[in-house]
Amino acid sequence: MQISEKPVAARLKELVVELRPGVSLSEKTSLGIGGTTDELLLRRFDTIPEVIRLLANEKIPHRFLGGGTNVLIDDGELPWVVLHLPTSQPGMRVEGNAAYVDAAADLGGMVTFCAKHDLGGMEGLIGVPGSVGGALRMNAGAYGTQIGSYVREVELYRAASGEIETVRGNDIRFDYRHTSFAPEDVMLRVKLELPSKPFKEILAGIRVCNEKRRASQPLNQKSAGCIFKNPAGGSAGRLIDELGLKGHRAGDAMVSDRHANFFINAGSASCADMLRLIDDVRQRVHKSFGVDLENEVILWKN
C-alpha cells in the first residue's frame, strides 16, 4: 500500500513518524521473502495511540512488524502499511535483579547485556533470532528456557483499549509458543526478574548452547526458525526427518539438510514456494503418522 502521496502523510510527520515509501519486506525478514509496502517508523511511543487512530479513521490497514524472524509474508504489493519500532540504540538498563528492556532490542543482545550484569537464566535464548518483542509475543524458548518465566511487567499498546498500558506478568498467560496477547497488541518494553549468576558461569552456558545450535541448525541460511510447533510429546523435526524429507524442495524453498523443521530460502524463494512446501510436508506427516502439524511461523497473507 502506498500512502506517501496522501494527505495523511503530513499528519504522520507531525506525530514524529518517519514514512518510508515502497519498502521491500524481503529485506526485513530472515527468510528473505515478502512483498512491498510503505513502512511507518514509530519514533515515539507516546504517539502510537494517535497514529493507530489516524490510520483507522483514514481506513488504512496496517500491521506491526518486529524483528521479522518468525514470519512468512505474501508476495507482490501488499494491501497494508507496516509499522515498525526503531531498532537503533534500544533502551536496556538493570536495577538489582530487574532488567528493563525495549521490545525493539535484539534478543541475543539483551541476554548478553544482562549477563554482563551477572544476571542469568536466559542462556538458552542467546541464539534465538529476533527482537525481545517477538520473543514476548511467542514466549520464545530453547534448551529448557522460556522468556515468559522471567516476565514481571510488559508495557504495550493495547489494541482493545486504544491506549498504552502496563500489564503484570501474572496477568499474562504464557504457553508453549503462545501467549494471551491480542494479535494487534504492540509490545513496547518489558521488565524481567532474573537470578544472580557469575558472568563466567553464564558465559559457559551460552557457549554450550551456541555449540549445540551450530551443530544442528542452518545458521548461515535464510530461515524463519522452526516452521512447525512440536506436537505433544514429540518432535516435528524428527517426524519430517523420518520421512527422508531433508533437501525436499518446492521451487527455491527447501527443507534444511541440517534440521528438518527449518525450511530455508535456497535462492529466490517466493511466499508461494514456501507455502507449497509447508502444505506438502504437513500432508505427508499426517498421512504417515496421523499427526496434524501446527505452524509456528506466522503467515501474513493478502
PDB file of N, CA and C in Angstrom, residues 31 213-228 236-250 252-266 274 277-278 281:
ATOM      1  N   LEU A  31      13.720 -14.772   6.355  1.00  0.00           N
ATOM      2  CA  LEU A  31      13.510 -15.681   5.231  1.00  0.00           C
ATOM      3  C   LEU A  31      13.869 -15.029   3.895  1.00  0.00           C
ATOM      4  N   ARG A 213      23.598 -25.342  18.858  1.00  0.00           N
ATOM      5  CA  ARG A 213      22.876 -24.712  17.757  1.00  0.00           C
ATOM      6  C   ARG A 213      23.683 -24.782  16.459  1.00  0.00           C
ATOM      7  N   ARG A 214      24.978 -24.524  16.543  1.00  0.00           N
ATOM      8  CA  ARG A 214      25.810 -24.590  15.336  1.00  0.00           C
ATOM      9  C   ARG A 214      25.856 -26.000  14.764  1.00  0.00           C
ATOM     10  N   ALA A 215      25.770 -26.996  15.626  1.00  0.00           N
ATOM     11  CA  ALA A 215      25.856 -28.391  15.176  1.00  0.00           C
ATOM     12  C   ALA A 215      24.570 -28.875  14.528  1.00  0.00           C
ATOM     13  N   SER A 216      23.449 -28.197  14.787  1.00  0.00           N
ATOM     14  CA  SER A 216      22.173 -28.768  14.345  1.00  0.00           C
ATOM     15  C   SER A 216      21.299 -27.840  13.512  1.00  0.00           C
ATOM     16  N   GLN A 217      21.654 -26.555  13.392  1.00  0.00           N
ATOM     17  CA  GLN A 217      20.767 -25.622  12.707  1.00  0.00           C
ATOM     18  C   GLN A 217      21.479 -24.903  11.560  1.00  0.00           C
ATOM     19  N   PRO A 218      20.732 -24.528  10.519  1.00  0.00           N
ATOM     20  CA  PRO A 218      21.326 -23.839   9.356  1.00  0.00           C
ATOM     21  C   PRO A 218      21.481 -22.346   9.624  1.00  0.00           C
ATOM     22  N   LEU A 219      22.438 -21.990  10.462  1.00  0.00           N
ATOM     23  CA  LEU A 219      22.540 -20.614  10.945  1.00  0.00           C
ATOM     24  C   LEU A 219      22.912 -19.622   9.857  1.00  0.00           C
ATOM     25  N   ASN A 220      23.589 -20.070   8.818  1.00  0.00           N
ATOM     26  CA  ASN A 220      24.047 -19.148   7.778  1.00  0.00           C
ATOM     27  C   ASN A 220      23.147 -19.153   6.551  1.00  0.00           C
ATOM     28  N   GLN A 221      21.924 -19.684   6.698  1.00  0.00           N
ATOM     29  CA  GLN A 221      20.979 -19.706   5.593  1.00  0.00           C
ATOM     30  C   GLN A 221      19.707 -18.963   5.985  1.00  0.00           C
ATOM     31  N   LYS A 222      18.959 -18.543   4.977  1.00  0.00           N
ATOM     32  CA  LYS A 222      17.742 -17.770   5.230  1.00  0.00           C
ATOM     33  C   LYS A 222      16.623 -18.689   5.707  1.00  0.00           C
ATOM     34  N   SER A 223      16.218 -18.505   6.956  1.00  0.00           N
ATOM     35  CA  SER A 223      15.132 -19.316   7.503  1.00  0.00           C
ATOM     36  C   SER A 223      14.328 -18.485   8.497  1.00  0.00           C
ATOM     37  N   ALA A 224      13.205 -19.037   8.936  1.00  0.00           N
ATOM     38  CA  ALA A 224      12.375 -18.381   9.952  1.00  0.00           C
ATOM     39  C   ALA A 224      12.399 -19.178  11.242  1.00  0.00           C
ATOM     40  N   GLY A 225      13.463 -19.954  11.455  1.00  0.00           N
ATOM     41  CA  GLY A 225      13.487 -20.833  12.617  1.00  0.00           C
ATOM     42  C   GLY A 225      12.587 -22.027  12.371  1.00  0.00           C
ATOM     43  N   CYS A 226      12.043 -22.610  13.408  1.00  0.00           N
ATOM     44  CA  CYS A 226      11.179 -23.781  13.254  1.00  0.00           C
ATOM     45  C   CYS A 226       9.877 -23.388  12.549  1.00  0.00           C
ATOM     46  N   ILE A 227       9.518 -24.158  11.535  1.00  0.00           N
ATOM     47  CA  ILE A 227       8.289 -23.908  10.786  1.00  0.00           C
ATOM     48  C   ILE A 227       7.067 -24.401  11.552  1.00  0.00           C
ATOM     49  N   PHE A 228       7.188 -25.578  12.177  1.00  0.00           N
ATOM     50  CA  PHE A 228       6.060 -26.178  12.886  1.00  0.00           C
ATOM     51  C   PHE A 228       6.325 -26.230  14.382  1.00  0.00           C
ATOM     52  N   ALA A 236       8.521 -32.309  15.726  1.00  0.00           N
ATOM     53  CA  ALA A 236       8.157 -32.121  14.323  1.00  0.00           C
ATOM     54  C   ALA A 236       9.341 -32.430  13.416  1.00  0.00           C
ATOM     55  N   GLY A 237      10.535 -31.963  13.811  1.00  0.00           N
ATOM     56  CA  GLY A 237      11.722 -32.219  13.002  1.00  0.00           C
ATOM     57  C   GLY A 237      12.004 -33.704  12.837  1.00  0.00           C
ATOM     58  N   ARG A 238      11.812 -34.471  13.910  1.00  0.00           N
ATOM     59  CA  ARG A 238      12.080 -35.908  13.848  1.00  0.00           C
ATOM     60  C   ARG A 238      11.108 -36.608  12.890  1.00  0.00           C
ATOM     61  N   LEU A 239       9.836 -36.216  12.936  1.00  0.00           N
ATOM     62  CA  LEU A 239       8.848 -36.817  12.034  1.00  0.00           C
ATOM     63  C   LEU A 239       9.199 -36.532  10.572  1.00  0.00           C
ATOM     64  N   ILE A 240       9.557 -35.293  10.286  1.00  0.00           N
ATOM     65  CA  ILE A 240       9.907 -34.911   8.915  1.00  0.00           C
ATOM     66  C   ILE A 240      11.163 -35.642   8.464  1.00  0.00           C
ATOM     67  N   ASP A 241      12.132 -35.748   9.368  1.00  0.00           N
ATOM     68  CA  ASP A 241      13.394 -36.435   9.065  1.00  0.00           C
ATOM     69  C   ASP A 241      13.155 -37.913   8.778  1.00  0.00           C
ATOM     70  N   GLU A 242      12.266 -38.540   9.554  1.00  0.00           N
ATOM     71  CA  GLU A 242      11.998 -39.969   9.354  1.00  0.00           C
ATOM     72  C   GLU A 242      11.374 -40.265   7.989  1.00  0.00           C
ATOM     73  N   LEU A 243      10.760 -39.256   7.385  1.00  0.00           N
ATOM     74  CA  LEU A 243      10.198 -39.418   6.041  1.00  0.00           C
ATOM     75  C   LEU A 243      11.232 -39.150   4.953  1.00  0.00           C
ATOM     76  N   GLY A 244      12.470 -38.862   5.350  1.00  0.00           N
ATOM     77  CA  GLY A 244      13.540 -38.622   4.380  1.00  0.00           C
ATOM     78  C   GLY A 244      13.358 -37.336   3.595  1.00  0.00           C
ATOM     79  N   LEU A 245      12.774 -36.316   4.235  1.00  0.00           N
ATOM     80  CA  LEU A 245      12.436 -35.094   3.506  1.00  0.00           C
ATOM     81  C   LEU A 245      13.492 -33.997   3.595  1.00  0.00           C
ATOM     82  N   LYS A 246      14.604 -34.232   4.258  1.00  0.00           N
ATOM     83  CA  LYS A 246      15.676 -33.229   4.216  1.00  0.00           C
ATOM     84  C   LYS A 246      16.114 -33.028   2.762  1.00  0.00           C
ATOM     85  N   GLY A 247      16.185 -31.768   2.354  1.00  0.00           N
ATOM     86  CA  GLY A 247      16.537 -31.451   0.966  1.00  0.00           C
ATOM     87  C   GLY A 247      15.346 -31.401   0.029  1.00  0.00           C
ATOM     88  N   HIS A 248      14.155 -31.784   0.508  1.00  0.00           N
ATOM     89  CA  HIS A 248      12.939 -31.743  -0.314  1.00  0.00           C
ATOM     90  C   HIS A 248      12.610 -30.289  -0.637  1.00  0.00           C
ATOM     91  N   ARG A 249      12.170 -30.025  -1.895  1.00  0.00           N
ATOM     92  CA  ARG A 249      12.012 -28.644  -2.351  1.00  0.00           C
ATOM     93  C   ARG A 249      10.661 -28.392  -2.984  1.00  0.00           C
ATOM     94  N   ALA A 250      10.315 -27.096  -3.000  1.00  0.00           N
ATOM     95  CA  ALA A 250       9.245 -26.551  -3.835  1.00  0.00           C
ATOM     96  C   ALA A 250       9.795 -25.242  -4.368  1.00  0.00           C
ATOM     97  N   ASP A 252      12.478 -22.684  -4.863  1.00  0.00           N
ATOM     98  CA  ASP A 252      13.683 -22.412  -4.068  1.00  0.00           C
ATOM     99  C   ASP A 252      13.441 -22.534  -2.567  1.00  0.00           C
ATOM    100  N   ALA A 253      12.264 -22.999  -2.174  1.00  0.00           N
ATOM    101  CA  ALA A 253      12.004 -23.292  -0.763  1.00  0.00           C
ATOM    102  C   ALA A 253      12.430 -24.730  -0.500  1.00  0.00           C
ATOM    103  N   MET A 254      13.211 -24.955   0.565  1.00  0.00           N
ATOM    104  CA  MET A 254      13.793 -26.282   0.786  1.00  0.00           C
ATOM    105  C   MET A 254      13.815 -26.639   2.260  1.00  0.00           C
ATOM    106  N   VAL A 255      13.548 -27.923   2.553  1.00  0.00           N
ATOM    107  CA  VAL A 255      13.722 -28.431   3.910  1.00  0.00           C
ATOM    108  C   VAL A 255      15.221 -28.505   4.177  1.00  0.00           C
ATOM    109  N   SER A 256      15.670 -27.899   5.246  1.00  0.00           N
ATOM    110  CA  SER A 256      17.102 -27.857   5.552  1.00  0.00           C
ATOM    111  C   SER A 256      17.674 -29.262   5.685  1.00  0.00           C
ATOM    112  N   ASP A 257      18.891 -29.431   5.195  1.00  0.00           N
ATOM    113  CA  ASP A 257      19.558 -30.732   5.351  1.00  0.00           C
ATOM    114  C   ASP A 257      20.243 -30.853   6.705  1.00  0.00           C
ATOM    115  N   ARG A 258      20.149 -29.792   7.522  1.00  0.00           N
ATOM    116  CA  ARG A 258      20.731 -29.840   8.871  1.00  0.00           C
ATOM    117  C   ARG A 258      19.660 -30.048   9.939  1.00  0.00           C
ATOM    118  N   HIS A 259      18.499 -29.456   9.751  1.00  0.00           N
ATOM    119  CA  HIS A 259      17.415 -29.557  10.733  1.00  0.00           C
ATOM    120  C   HIS A 259      16.107 -29.595   9.944  1.00  0.00           C
ATOM    121  N   ALA A 260      15.375 -30.693  10.030  1.00  0.00           N
ATOM    122  CA  ALA A 260      14.215 -30.903   9.166  1.00  0.00           C
ATOM    123  C   ALA A 260      13.038 -29.991   9.480  1.00  0.00           C
ATOM    124  N   ASN A 261      13.041 -29.318  10.631  1.00  0.00           N
ATOM    125  CA  ASN A 261      11.959 -28.387  10.939  1.00  0.00           C
ATOM    126  C   ASN A 261      12.332 -26.954  10.582  1.00  0.00           C
ATOM    127  N   PHE A 262      13.477 -26.766   9.940  1.00  0.00           N
ATOM    128  CA  PHE A 262      13.869 -25.476   9.391  1.00  0.00           C
ATOM    129  C   PHE A 262      13.701 -25.551   7.882  1.00  0.00           C
ATOM    130  N   PHE A 263      12.892 -24.659   7.318  1.00  0.00           N
ATOM    131  CA  PHE A 263      12.746 -24.570   5.872  1.00  0.00           C
ATOM    132  C   PHE A 263      13.494 -23.321   5.422  1.00  0.00           C
ATOM    133  N   ILE A 264      14.335 -23.437   4.420  1.00  0.00           N
ATOM    134  CA  ILE A 264      15.203 -22.330   4.035  1.00  0.00           C
ATOM    135  C   ILE A 264      14.855 -21.787   2.654  1.00  0.00           C
ATOM    136  N   ASN A 265      15.209 -20.532   2.447  1.00  0.00           N
ATOM    137  CA  ASN A 265      15.152 -19.902   1.134  1.00  0.00           C
ATOM    138  C   ASN A 265      16.500 -20.159   0.476  1.00  0.00           C
ATOM    139  N   ALA A 266      16.522 -21.140  -0.434  1.00  0.00           N
ATOM    140  CA  ALA A 266      17.777 -21.583  -1.029  1.00  0.00           C
ATOM    141  C   ALA A 266      18.185 -20.765  -2.249  1.00  0.00           C
ATOM    142  N   MET A 274       7.174 -21.343  -0.535  1.00  0.00           N
ATOM    143  CA  MET A 274       7.264 -21.797   0.852  1.00  0.00           C
ATOM    144  C   MET A 274       5.946 -22.407   1.317  1.00  0.00           C
ATOM    145  N   LEU A 277       5.612 -25.911  -0.019  1.00  0.00           N
ATOM    146  CA  LEU A 277       6.466 -26.841   0.717  1.00  0.00           C
ATOM    147  C   LEU A 277       5.854 -27.157   2.083  1.00  0.00           C
ATOM    148  N   ILE A 278       5.361 -26.141   2.775  1.00  0.00           N
ATOM    149  CA  ILE A 278       4.751 -26.345   4.091  1.00  0.00           C
ATOM    150  C   ILE A 278       3.550 -27.285   3.987  1.00  0.00           C
ATOM    151  N   VAL A 281       4.687 -30.980   3.130  1.00  0.00           N
ATOM    152  CA  VAL A 281       5.277 -31.679   4.275  1.00  0.00           C
ATOM    153  C   VAL A 281       4.202 -32.000   5.314  1.00  0.00           C
TER     154      VAL A 281
END
